[in-house]
Amino acid sequence: MLEGTSARVRVDDVAPAGAAEVSVRIVRDPDRTPERPVVLCCFAGGGMSARYFELAGAGRATRDEPAHAEPGHAQPGHAQPGYDMAAYLAAAGLVVVLVDHLATGGSDTPADPWALVPETVADVDAAAAARAVAGLGLVDPVVLGLGHSMGGMLVALAQARHRPYAGLVLLGHSGRGWPEMLGPGELAVAGDPVRARASVADLARARFGRALVPSSSGVLELLVGPGLPPAAAAALAGCADSLITPCGLASMIPGSHRDALAAIDVPVLIGLAEHDIAGPPREAPGYLPGCPDVTLHVLAGAYHNSNVAPGRAELWDRIVDWAIVDRVTDLRVHRPSPAPSANGRQYT
């Protein structure tokens, strides 16, 4: 039976002052979890809470409406599901961990929100996910990270700094950024991760004026395409949250985290929409020069926020097959080696 539980994870040892806890949600179906559990830790994009992966009010896959005939294998001809990706993946056998970034969803906001630069948010994300997974009591799980849009940048940074995941899923993210939306000062640090890190807070202050800006951009036609069904629009509105402006801006600057992407040496699934804002899909693998195994899946007809795309089940099925079938097989002979975190701590 599908289960969804919410919890708060203490992160005050790694978070900026004033932020003690991160909100997480676990979605799983113990009856369908494979012998070796596969955990997918999910991080949303800018201006959204982790509810983007659990869009409410528009239907969901359940055990009475299974997404797959058996864990890791799609059921041909199955009817189009609702918009709840987490339930769909859990019905297929994945243990899904949804993590709210600091200052979004139910997570705490630090006393100084300008402390929420990408590396800090990524560090806290990694700690919260690791502690949430540890609390599940699973035996020898395969732990994977998934990020959408800005969340893709953050999960890549977390992997480069702490190596918590055996593989990554990057949705709507390539490393290209969104240069068409940038001004001269922002473009001046493109391609230079060191300068981008040093200046991103000041650049965000100049552009937005605030570290946290309320956002409802998730339903823009540029991101969802024309003719979005009312149920999908309502569901997206329900996950709208504050944009962490230093992180959002960093994800738009080309090459702002080029060094982090280059350091990734675990398998990666890149999932892009045909009409994505992440640039030409065929260029995306080139941003991962150190990755030994890159899989690219392009969802035809879709736009950036692909969880409301008509063909979303195709992408979700690809995630399941990549995570359960491919990763468990690969990890019989391949495991990422641990590396020290940026501040000398391992997150457990």
Short mmCIF file of C-alpha atoms in Angstrom, two decimals, residues 65 81 214:
data_model
loop_
_atom_site.label_atom_id
_atom_site.label_comp_id
_atom_site.label_asym_id
_atom_site.label_seq_id
_atom_site.Cartn_x
_atom_site.Cartn_y
_atom_site.Cartn_z
CA GLU A 65 -4.00 1.87 -10.64
CA PRO A 81 -1.56 8.90 -14.83
CA PRO A 214 7.60 34.99 -4.01
#
